[in-house]
Amino acid sequence: MVRKFLNLLHKKGDSVIRLEGNRLCLRTFVESDANNLAELMRNNKYFWATHEPLHEEEFYTEEAQFKKILESIHLLRANREYSFGIYPKGSNKLIGHISLYAIKRLPYNSAFIGYSVDEKFTRKGIATEAVHQVVQFAFNTVKLNRIEAYVSPKNNGSIKVLENANFIREGLLRELLYINGVWEDHYIYSLLKDEYRHK
């Protein structure tokens, strides 16, 4: 099992959450991450656009990412979203991001998980380890019952990540997302707390 611990650091009233695994450290974003996050977005602009919408140029600026980070901090305080940067353990190099988002409390007690890894660091098990860390956090700390994920049938790498984390494919959602001029179908995957416990 991936080793993980939760560390809350109080800075100016905010909490930074760190999840540490075998090779990775996940850390919630702070304002000073805006430049590195914008650079990550620019470097992977066309690579990630294979399975998600291509954004306007303004999206890839430090200013836009600063605003997104402020929003993520607000959502973290409300316990509605946790957005983490992915870093190699012992390094400050941002190589991806992963979020637990759209958190709903009872009667649902569920959330979605989404992730993207720098093209240079794909096929190394980075997303798989990050997903395991966030799943542990979601069930053990956030106390969710269900985690969901959407994935394109064309995205074999992401499908493999989810299935390696024991997510179950529940079905196909037709024309779910409008991506770069085309309506795209997506699978819906899920993982339940009781299933996770028994793995």
Short mmCIF file of C-alpha atoms in Angstrom, two decimals, residues 69-136:
data_model
loop_
_atom_site.label_atom_id
_atom_site.label_comp_id
_atom_site.label_asym_id
_atom_site.label_seq_id
_atom_site.Cartn_x
_atom_site.Cartn_y
_atom_site.Cartn_z
CA ILE A 69 -5.52 29.06 -7.33
CA LEU A 70 -7.43 31.67 -5.31
CA GLU A 71 -10.66 29.90 -6.26
CA SER A 72 -9.20 26.52 -5.26
CA ILE A 73 -8.16 27.91 -1.86
CA HIS A 74 -11.69 29.20 -1.32
CA LEU A 75 -13.14 25.80 -2.25
CA LEU A 76 -10.64 24.04 0.03
CA ARG A 77 -11.74 26.18 2.98
CA ALA A 78 -15.33 25.17 2.23
CA ASN A 79 -14.32 21.48 1.98
CA ARG A 80 -15.63 21.36 -1.59
CA GLU A 81 -12.41 20.75 -3.52
CA TYR A 82 -8.78 19.76 -2.97
CA SER A 83 -6.42 20.68 -5.82
CA PHE A 84 -2.90 19.29 -5.52
CA GLY A 85 0.30 19.86 -7.43
CA ILE A 86 2.27 16.68 -8.13
CA TYR A 87 5.99 16.81 -7.27
CA PRO A 88 8.76 14.19 -7.22
CA LYS A 89 9.61 13.53 -3.60
CA GLY A 90 12.31 15.95 -2.44
CA SER A 91 11.83 18.25 -5.45
CA ASN A 92 9.96 21.49 -6.13
CA LYS A 93 9.44 20.66 -9.81
CA LEU A 94 5.74 20.65 -10.66
CA ILE A 95 5.05 17.66 -12.94
CA GLY A 96 1.27 17.47 -12.86
CA HIS A 97 -1.90 18.21 -10.95
CA ILE A 98 -4.71 16.17 -9.43
CA SER A 99 -8.00 17.25 -7.88
CA LEU A 100 -10.74 15.85 -5.71
CA TYR A 101 -13.61 18.10 -6.75
CA ALA A 102 -17.40 18.60 -6.80
CA ILE A 103 -17.52 17.20 -3.27
CA LYS A 104 -21.09 16.49 -2.12
CA ARG A 105 -22.11 15.56 1.40
CA LEU A 106 -25.01 13.35 2.44
CA PRO A 107 -27.10 11.97 0.94
CA TYR A 108 -24.36 11.60 -1.72
CA ASN A 109 -21.03 11.82 0.14
CA SER A 110 -19.18 11.66 -3.17
CA ALA A 111 -16.68 13.52 -5.33
CA PHE A 112 -14.92 13.38 -8.69
CA ILE A 113 -11.22 12.83 -9.28
CA GLY A 114 -9.29 14.34 -12.19
CA TYR A 115 -5.60 14.44 -13.03
CA SER A 116 -3.05 15.43 -15.67
CA VAL A 117 0.68 14.66 -15.83
CA ASP A 118 3.40 16.49 -17.77
CA GLU A 119 4.01 14.73 -21.08
CA LYS A 120 7.68 14.22 -20.15
CA PHE A 121 6.65 12.21 -17.06
CA THR A 122 3.98 9.95 -18.55
CA ARG A 123 4.32 6.15 -18.65
CA LYS A 124 6.21 6.19 -15.34
CA GLY A 125 3.35 5.33 -12.97
CA ILE A 126 3.09 8.94 -11.73
CA ALA A 127 -0.67 9.29 -12.24
CA THR A 128 -1.28 5.84 -10.75
CA GLU A 129 0.58 6.69 -7.54
CA ALA A 130 -1.05 10.12 -7.29
CA VAL A 131 -4.53 8.62 -7.70
CA HIS A 132 -3.81 6.07 -4.94
CA GLN A 133 -2.71 8.87 -2.60
CA VAL A 134 -5.80 11.00 -3.26
CA VAL A 135 -8.13 7.99 -2.95
CA GLN A 136 -6.68 7.25 0.49
#
